[in-house]
Short mmCIF file of C-alpha atoms in Angstrom, two decimals:
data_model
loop_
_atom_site.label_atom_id
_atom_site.label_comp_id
_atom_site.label_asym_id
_atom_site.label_seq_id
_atom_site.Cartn_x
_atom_site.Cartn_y
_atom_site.Cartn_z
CA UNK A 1 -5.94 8.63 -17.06
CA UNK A 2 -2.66 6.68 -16.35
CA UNK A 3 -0.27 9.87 -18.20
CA UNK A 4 -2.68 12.34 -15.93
CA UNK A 5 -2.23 9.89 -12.75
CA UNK A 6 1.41 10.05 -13.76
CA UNK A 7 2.30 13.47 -14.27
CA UNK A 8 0.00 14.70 -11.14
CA UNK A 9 2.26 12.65 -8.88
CA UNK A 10 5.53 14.02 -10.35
CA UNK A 11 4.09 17.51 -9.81
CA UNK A 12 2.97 16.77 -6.92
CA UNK A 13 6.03 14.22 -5.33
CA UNK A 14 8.77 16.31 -6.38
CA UNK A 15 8.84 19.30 -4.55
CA UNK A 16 7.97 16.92 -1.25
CA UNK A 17 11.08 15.61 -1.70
CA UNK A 18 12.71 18.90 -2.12
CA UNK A 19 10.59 20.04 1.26
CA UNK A 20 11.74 16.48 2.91
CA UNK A 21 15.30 16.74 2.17
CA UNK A 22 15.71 20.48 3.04
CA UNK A 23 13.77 20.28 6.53
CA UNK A 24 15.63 17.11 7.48
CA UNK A 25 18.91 18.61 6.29
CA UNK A 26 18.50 21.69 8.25
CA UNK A 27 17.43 19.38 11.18
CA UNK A 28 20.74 17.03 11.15
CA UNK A 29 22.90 20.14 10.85
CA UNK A 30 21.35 21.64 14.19
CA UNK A 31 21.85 18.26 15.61
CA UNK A 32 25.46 17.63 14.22
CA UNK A 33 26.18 20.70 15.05
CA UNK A 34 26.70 19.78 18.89
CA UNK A 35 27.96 15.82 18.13
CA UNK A 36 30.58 16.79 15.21
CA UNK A 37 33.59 17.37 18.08
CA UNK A 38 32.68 13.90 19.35
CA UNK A 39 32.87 12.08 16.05
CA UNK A 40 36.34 13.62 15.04
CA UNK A 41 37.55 12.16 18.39
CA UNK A 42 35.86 8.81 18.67
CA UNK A 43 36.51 7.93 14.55
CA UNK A 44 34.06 5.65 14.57
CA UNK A 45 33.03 3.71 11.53
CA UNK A 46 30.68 4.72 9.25
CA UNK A 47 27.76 2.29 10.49
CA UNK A 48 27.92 3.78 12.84
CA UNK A 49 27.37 7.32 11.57
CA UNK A 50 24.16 6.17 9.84
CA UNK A 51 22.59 4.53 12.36
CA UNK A 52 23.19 7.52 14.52
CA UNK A 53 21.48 9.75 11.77
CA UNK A 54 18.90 7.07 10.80
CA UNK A 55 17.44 6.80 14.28
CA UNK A 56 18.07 10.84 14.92
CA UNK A 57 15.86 11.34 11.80
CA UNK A 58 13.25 8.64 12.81
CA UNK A 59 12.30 10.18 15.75
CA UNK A 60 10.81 13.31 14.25
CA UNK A 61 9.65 11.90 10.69
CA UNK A 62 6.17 12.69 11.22
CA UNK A 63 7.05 16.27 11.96
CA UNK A 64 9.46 16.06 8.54
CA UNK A 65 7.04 14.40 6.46
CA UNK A 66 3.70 16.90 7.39
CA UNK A 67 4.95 20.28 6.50
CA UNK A 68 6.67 18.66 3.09
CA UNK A 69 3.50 17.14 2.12
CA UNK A 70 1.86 20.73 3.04
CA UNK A 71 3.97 23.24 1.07
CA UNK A 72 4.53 20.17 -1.68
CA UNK A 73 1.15 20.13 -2.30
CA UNK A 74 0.39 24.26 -2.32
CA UNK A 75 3.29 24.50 -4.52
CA UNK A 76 2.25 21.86 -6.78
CA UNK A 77 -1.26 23.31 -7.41
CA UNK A 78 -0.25 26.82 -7.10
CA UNK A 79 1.99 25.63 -10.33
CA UNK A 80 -1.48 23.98 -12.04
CA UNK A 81 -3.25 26.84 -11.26
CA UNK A 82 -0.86 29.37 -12.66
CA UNK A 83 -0.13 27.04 -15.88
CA UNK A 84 -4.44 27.24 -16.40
CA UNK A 85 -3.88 23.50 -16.55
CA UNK A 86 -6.64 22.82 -13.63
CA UNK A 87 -8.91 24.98 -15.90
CA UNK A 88 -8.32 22.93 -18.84
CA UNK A 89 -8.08 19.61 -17.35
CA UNK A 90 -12.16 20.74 -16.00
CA UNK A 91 -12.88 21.70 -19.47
CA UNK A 92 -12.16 18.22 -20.51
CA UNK A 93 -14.64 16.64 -18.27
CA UNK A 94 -12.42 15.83 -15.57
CA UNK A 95 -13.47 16.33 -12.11
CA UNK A 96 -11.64 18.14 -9.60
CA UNK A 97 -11.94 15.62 -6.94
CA UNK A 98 -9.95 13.10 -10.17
CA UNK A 99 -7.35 15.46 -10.62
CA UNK A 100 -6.43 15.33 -6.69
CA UNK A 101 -6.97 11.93 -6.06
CA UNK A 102 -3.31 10.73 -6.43
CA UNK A 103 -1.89 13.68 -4.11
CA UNK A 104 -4.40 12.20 -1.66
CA UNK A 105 -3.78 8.64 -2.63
CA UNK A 106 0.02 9.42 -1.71
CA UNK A 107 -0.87 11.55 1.18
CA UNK A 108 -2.64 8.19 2.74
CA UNK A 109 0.54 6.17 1.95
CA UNK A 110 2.79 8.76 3.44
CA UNK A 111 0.73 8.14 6.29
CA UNK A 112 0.47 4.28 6.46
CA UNK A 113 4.77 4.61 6.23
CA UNK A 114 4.81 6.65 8.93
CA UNK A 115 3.04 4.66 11.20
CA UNK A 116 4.60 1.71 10.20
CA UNK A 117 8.22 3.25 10.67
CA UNK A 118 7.09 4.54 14.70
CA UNK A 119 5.76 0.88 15.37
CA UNK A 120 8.20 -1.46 13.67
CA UNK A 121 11.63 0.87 12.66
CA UNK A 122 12.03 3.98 15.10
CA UNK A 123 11.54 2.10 18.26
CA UNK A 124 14.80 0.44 18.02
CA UNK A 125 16.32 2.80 15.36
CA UNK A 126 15.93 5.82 18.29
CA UNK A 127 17.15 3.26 21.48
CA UNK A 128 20.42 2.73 19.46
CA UNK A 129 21.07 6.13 18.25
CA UNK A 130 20.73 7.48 21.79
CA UNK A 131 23.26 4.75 23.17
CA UNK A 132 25.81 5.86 20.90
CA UNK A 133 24.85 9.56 21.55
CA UNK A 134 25.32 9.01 25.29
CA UNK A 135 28.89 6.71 24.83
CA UNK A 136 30.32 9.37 22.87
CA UNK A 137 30.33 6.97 19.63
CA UNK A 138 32.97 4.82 20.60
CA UNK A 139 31.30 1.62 20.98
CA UNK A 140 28.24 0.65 19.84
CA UNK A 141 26.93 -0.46 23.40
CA UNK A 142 23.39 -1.32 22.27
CA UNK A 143 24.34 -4.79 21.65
CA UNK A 144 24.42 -5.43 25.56
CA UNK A 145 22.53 -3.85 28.61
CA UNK A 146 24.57 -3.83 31.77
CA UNK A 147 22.97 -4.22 35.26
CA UNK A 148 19.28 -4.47 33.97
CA UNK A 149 16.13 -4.28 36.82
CA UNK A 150 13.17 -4.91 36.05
CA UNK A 151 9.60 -5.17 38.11
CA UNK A 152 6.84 -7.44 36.84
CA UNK A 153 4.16 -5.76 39.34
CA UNK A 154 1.53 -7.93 37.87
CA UNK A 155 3.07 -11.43 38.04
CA UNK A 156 4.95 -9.98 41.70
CA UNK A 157 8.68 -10.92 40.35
CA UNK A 158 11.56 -8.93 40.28
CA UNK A 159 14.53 -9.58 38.49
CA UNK A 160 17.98 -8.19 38.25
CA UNK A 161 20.28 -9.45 35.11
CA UNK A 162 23.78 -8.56 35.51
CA UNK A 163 24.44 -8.50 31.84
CA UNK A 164 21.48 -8.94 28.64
CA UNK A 165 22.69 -9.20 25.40
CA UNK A 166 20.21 -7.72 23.25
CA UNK A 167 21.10 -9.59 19.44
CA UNK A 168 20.54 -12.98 21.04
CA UNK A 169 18.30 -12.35 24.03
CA UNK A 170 20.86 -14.44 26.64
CA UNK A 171 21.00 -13.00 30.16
CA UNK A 172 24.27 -13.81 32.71
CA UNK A 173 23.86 -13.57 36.18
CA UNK A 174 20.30 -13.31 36.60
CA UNK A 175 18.17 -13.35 39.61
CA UNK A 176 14.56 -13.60 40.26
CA UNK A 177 12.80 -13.04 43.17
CA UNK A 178 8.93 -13.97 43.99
CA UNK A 179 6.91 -12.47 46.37
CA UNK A 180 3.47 -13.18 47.81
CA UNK A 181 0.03 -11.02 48.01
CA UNK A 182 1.63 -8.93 50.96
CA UNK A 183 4.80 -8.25 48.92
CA UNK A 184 7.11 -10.22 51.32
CA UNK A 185 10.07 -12.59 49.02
CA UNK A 186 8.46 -16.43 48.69
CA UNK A 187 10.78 -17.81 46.02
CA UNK A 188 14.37 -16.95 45.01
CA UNK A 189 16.11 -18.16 41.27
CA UNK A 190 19.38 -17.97 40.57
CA UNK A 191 21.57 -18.42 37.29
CA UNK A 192 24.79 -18.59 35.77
CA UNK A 193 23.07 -17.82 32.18
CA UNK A 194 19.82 -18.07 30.34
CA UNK A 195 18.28 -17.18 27.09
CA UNK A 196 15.11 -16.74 25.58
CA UNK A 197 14.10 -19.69 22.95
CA UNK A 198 10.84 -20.98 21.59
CA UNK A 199 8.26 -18.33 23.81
CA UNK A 200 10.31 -19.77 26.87
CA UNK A 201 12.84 -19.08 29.39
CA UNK A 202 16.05 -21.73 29.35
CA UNK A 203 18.39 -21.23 32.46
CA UNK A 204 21.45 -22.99 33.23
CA UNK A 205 23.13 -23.51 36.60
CA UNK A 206 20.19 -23.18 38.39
CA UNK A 207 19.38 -23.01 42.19
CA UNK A 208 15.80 -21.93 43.14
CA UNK A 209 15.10 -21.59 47.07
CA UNK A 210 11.91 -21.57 48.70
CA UNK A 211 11.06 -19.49 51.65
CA UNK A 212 9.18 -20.54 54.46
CA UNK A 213 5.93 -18.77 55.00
CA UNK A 214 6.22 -19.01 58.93
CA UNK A 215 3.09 -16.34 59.86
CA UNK A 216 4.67 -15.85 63.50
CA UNK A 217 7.67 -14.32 62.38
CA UNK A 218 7.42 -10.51 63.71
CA UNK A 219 9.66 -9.41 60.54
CA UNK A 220 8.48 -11.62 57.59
CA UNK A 221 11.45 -10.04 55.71
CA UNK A 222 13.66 -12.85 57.43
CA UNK A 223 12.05 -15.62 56.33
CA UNK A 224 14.71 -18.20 55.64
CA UNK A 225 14.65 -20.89 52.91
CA UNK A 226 13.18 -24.29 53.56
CA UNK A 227 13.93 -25.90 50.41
CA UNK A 228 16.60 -25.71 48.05
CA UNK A 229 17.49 -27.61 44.66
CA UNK A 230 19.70 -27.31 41.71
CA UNK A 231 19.74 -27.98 38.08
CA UNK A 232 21.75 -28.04 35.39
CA UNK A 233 19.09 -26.45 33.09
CA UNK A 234 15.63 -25.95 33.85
CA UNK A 235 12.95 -24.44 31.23
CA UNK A 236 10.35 -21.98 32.43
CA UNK A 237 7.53 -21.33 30.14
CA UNK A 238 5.57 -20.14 33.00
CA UNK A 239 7.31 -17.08 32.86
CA UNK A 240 5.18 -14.39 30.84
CA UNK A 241 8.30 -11.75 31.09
CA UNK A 242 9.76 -11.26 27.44
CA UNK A 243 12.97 -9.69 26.00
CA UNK A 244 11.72 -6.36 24.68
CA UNK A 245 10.18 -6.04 27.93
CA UNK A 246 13.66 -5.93 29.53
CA UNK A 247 14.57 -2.89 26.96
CA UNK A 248 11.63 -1.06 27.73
CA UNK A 249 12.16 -0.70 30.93
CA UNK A 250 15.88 0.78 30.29
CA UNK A 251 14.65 2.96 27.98
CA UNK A 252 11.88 4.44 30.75
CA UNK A 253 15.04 4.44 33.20
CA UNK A 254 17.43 6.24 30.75
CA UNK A 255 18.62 9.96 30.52
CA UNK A 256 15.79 10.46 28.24
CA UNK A 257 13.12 8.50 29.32
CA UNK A 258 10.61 8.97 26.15
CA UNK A 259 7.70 6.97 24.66
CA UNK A 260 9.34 7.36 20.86
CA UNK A 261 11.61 4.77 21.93
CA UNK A 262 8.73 2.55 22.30
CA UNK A 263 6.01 0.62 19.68
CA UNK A 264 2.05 0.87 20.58
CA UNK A 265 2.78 -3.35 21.53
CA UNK A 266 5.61 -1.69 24.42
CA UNK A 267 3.63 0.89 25.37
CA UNK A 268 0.49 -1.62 26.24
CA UNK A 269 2.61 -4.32 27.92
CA UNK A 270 4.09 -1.36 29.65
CA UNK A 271 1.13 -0.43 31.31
CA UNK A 272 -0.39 -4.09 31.59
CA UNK A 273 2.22 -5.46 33.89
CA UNK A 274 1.65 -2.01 35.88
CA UNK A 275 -1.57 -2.14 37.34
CA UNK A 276 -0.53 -0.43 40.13
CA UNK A 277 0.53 3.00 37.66
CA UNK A 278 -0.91 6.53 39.17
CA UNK A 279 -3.97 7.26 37.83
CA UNK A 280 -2.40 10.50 36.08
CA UNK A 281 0.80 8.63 34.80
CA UNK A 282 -1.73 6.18 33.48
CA UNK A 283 -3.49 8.89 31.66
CA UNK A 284 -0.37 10.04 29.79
CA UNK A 285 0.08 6.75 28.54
CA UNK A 286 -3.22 5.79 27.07
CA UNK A 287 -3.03 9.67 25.53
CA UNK A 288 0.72 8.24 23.84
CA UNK A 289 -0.89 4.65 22.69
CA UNK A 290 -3.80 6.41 21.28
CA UNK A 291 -2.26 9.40 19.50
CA UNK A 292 0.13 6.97 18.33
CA UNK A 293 -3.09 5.40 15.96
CA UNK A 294 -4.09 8.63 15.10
CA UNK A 295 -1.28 10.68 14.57
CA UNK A 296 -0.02 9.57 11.24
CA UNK A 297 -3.45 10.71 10.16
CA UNK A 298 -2.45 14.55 9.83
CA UNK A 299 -0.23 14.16 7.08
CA UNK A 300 -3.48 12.95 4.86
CA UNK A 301 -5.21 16.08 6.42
CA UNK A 302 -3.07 18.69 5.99
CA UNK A 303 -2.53 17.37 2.46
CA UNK A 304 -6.34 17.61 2.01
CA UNK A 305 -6.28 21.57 3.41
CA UNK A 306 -3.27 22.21 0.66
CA UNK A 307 -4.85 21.01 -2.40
CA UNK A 308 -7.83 23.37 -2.52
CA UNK A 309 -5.90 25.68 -0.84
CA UNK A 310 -2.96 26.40 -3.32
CA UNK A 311 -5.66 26.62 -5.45
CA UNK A 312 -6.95 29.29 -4.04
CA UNK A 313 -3.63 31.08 -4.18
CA UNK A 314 -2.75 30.61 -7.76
CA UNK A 315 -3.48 34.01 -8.85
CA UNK A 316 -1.17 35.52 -5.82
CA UNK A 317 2.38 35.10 -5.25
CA UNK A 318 2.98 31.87 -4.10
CA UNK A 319 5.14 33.50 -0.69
CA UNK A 320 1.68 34.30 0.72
CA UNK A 321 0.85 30.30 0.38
CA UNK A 322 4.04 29.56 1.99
CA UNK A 323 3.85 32.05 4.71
CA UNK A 324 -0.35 30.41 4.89
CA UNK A 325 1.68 27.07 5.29
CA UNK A 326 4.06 28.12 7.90
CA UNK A 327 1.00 30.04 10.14
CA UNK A 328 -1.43 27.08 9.84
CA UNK A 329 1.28 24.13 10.71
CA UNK A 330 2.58 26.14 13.58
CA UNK A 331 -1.18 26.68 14.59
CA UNK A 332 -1.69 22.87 14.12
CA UNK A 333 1.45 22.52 16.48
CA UNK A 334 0.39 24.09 18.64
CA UNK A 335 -3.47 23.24 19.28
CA UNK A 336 -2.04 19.91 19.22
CA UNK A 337 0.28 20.18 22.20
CA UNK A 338 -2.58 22.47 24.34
CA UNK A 339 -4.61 19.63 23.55
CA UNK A 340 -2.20 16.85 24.90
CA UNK A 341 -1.18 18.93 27.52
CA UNK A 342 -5.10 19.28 28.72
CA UNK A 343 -6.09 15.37 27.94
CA UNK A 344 -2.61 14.56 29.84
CA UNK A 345 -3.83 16.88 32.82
CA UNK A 346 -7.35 15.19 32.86
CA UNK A 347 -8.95 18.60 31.92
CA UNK A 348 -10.35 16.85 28.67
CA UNK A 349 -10.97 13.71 27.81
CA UNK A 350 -8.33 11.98 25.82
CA UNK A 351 -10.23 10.92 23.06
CA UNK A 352 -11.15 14.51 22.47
CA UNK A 353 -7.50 16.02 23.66
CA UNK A 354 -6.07 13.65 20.33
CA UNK A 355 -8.97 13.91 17.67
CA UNK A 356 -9.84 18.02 18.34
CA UNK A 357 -6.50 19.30 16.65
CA UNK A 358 -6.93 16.84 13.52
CA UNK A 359 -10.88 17.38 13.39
CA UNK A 360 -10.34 21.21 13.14
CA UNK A 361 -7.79 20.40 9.69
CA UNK A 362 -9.93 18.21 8.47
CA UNK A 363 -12.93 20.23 8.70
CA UNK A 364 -10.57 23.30 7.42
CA UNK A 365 -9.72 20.92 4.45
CA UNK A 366 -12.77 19.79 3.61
CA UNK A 367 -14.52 23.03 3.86
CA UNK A 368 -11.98 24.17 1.02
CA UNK A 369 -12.16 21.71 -0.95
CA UNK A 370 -16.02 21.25 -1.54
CA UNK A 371 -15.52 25.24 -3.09
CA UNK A 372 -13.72 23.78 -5.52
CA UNK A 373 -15.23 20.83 -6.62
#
């Protein structure tokens, strides 16, 4: 069974590879296409290049990886079904659902990657390749975030960080501002430098001044401080702000504001420290966090449609399989951004707006493959 295991996933793995590599070819030329002028004139090194390419790619792997495992697998058993060598392996006692089981077995990994390369690679991988996009490639900026904001609605503080230096999380000329229930300023921090150690803000050059709450002002905005200290250094574990949280919110504030740039952990702390969020911007982002889970999963279902299906298509000429492919993954496609577009709207529920488009492959898939079992 190991030699059959074996030469199923060559049949089967090679011309995904040959999919993967053409598809993502064709989609770095269309992209390079536009950025070439700008790398002949900025010269930059060749890190640079691949990270720029990397993250470019990352950003649409799922979308590389699907229709690859789709026409790899109808080619693969369109080839076994030509050759007679599904009829023979059945002859020999050996199940259908046995002589599939390592396309789907690599289908499921192709899947597990894919989420694992959106949550813990393209997040960052995307951020950076968009930073050297937008500076033309001569620096590679990324390393430090100029003139960051950022709103903590939940714990009511605001800060602004003149410069954040994103390889060793240390902030210069930062300044935090507290405000009460009513949203008036109660506490002001200010900082030379700080840096984020051990789960816990260290500042140095500190001065923190509180306001006073005086309730017969007429314009509470001119409350005036009461108290005033300074330290040298003064650590703040209170504060639940972290330094991804800082990136996220450039990223949201950016040219391209997009959710790719963020993990499933961002996109939660996102809307956690939010509460305030309207109810339809709210919406879109639970639709992101939870397609983000269940995403992934169509590779493993498409792959599941294209088994039974290229048998089904090993007596014909394998350009009506491929031009099957093409119709049903543009179909998928699309069902799956009228879906999101409805769940997003509040038309359909979001559970239903992410698992309809997958449910109708799988239920394609399965359909096809209990014919042939």
């Amino acid at each position: 069974m190991r030699i059959l295991t074996r030469y199923i996933l060559r049949e089967f793995l090679t011309p995904v590879a040959y999919c993967f590599l053409a598809f993502a070819s064709l989609h770095l030329i269309f992209e390079l296409f536009g950025e070439i002028d700008k790398m002949f004139q900025a010269k930059p090194p060749a890190i640079y290049i691949l990270k720029y390419i990397f993250g470019f790619l990352a950003n649409d792997l799922q979308w590389l990886i699907t229709p690859s495992l789709l026409l790899g697998g109808l080619y693969a058993m369109w080839q076994l079904a030509r050759h007679s060598e599904i009829t023979a392996m059945r002859a020999s006692g050996i199940g259908f659902s046995t002589i599939v089981a390592p396309m789907l077995c690599a289908a499921l990994v192709f899947s597990g990657l894919t989420f694992i390369c959106s949550e813990f690679y393209a997040p960052k991988a995307i951020y950076e390749a968009e930073i050297l996009k937008n500076s033309g490639f001569k620096t590679d900026s990324s390393l430090y975030l100029s003139n960051v904001p950022y709103n903590n609605v939940a714990g009511r503080r605001d800060w602004q960080i003149g410069q954040f230096q994103t390889k060793d999380n240390s902030l210069k000329d930062v300044r935090i501002t507290w405000t009460d229930e009513d949203g008036y300023k109660s506490q002001v921090l200010s900082s030379q430098s700080g840096v984020y150690h051990d789960g816990a803000w260290w500042f140095q050059d500190v001065t923190v001044s509180k306001l006073r709450p005086d309730s017969h002002l007429e314009d509470p905005t001119k409350r005036v401080p009461y108290w005033t200290y300074s330290r040298a250094l003064m650590v703040m574990p209170e504060l639940d702000e972290q330094p991804r949280d800082f990136i996220v919110e450039h990223t949201q504030q950016g040219v391209n504001p997009t959710q790719e740039m963020l993990s499933v952990r961002d996109m939660i702390r996102y809307v956690e420290v939010r509460p305030s969020l309207a109810t339809k911007v709210r919406r879109i982002w639970i639709y992101e966090i939870v397609n983000r889970f269940v995403a992934p999963l169509a590779a493993f279902f498409i792959t599941l449609f294209a088994v039974p299906a290229g048998v089904a298509t090993g007596r014909q000429s394998v350009f009506s399989g491929v031009v099957m492919a093409i119709l049903l993954f543009i179909g998928y496609y699309a069902l799956t951004l009228f879906c999101g577009v409805q769940a997003k709207g509040g038309v359909i529920p979001i559970w239903l707006g992410v698992a309809f488009p997958n449910f109708v492959i799988l239920s394609a898939g399965l359909y096809l493959f209990r014919k042939h079992r």
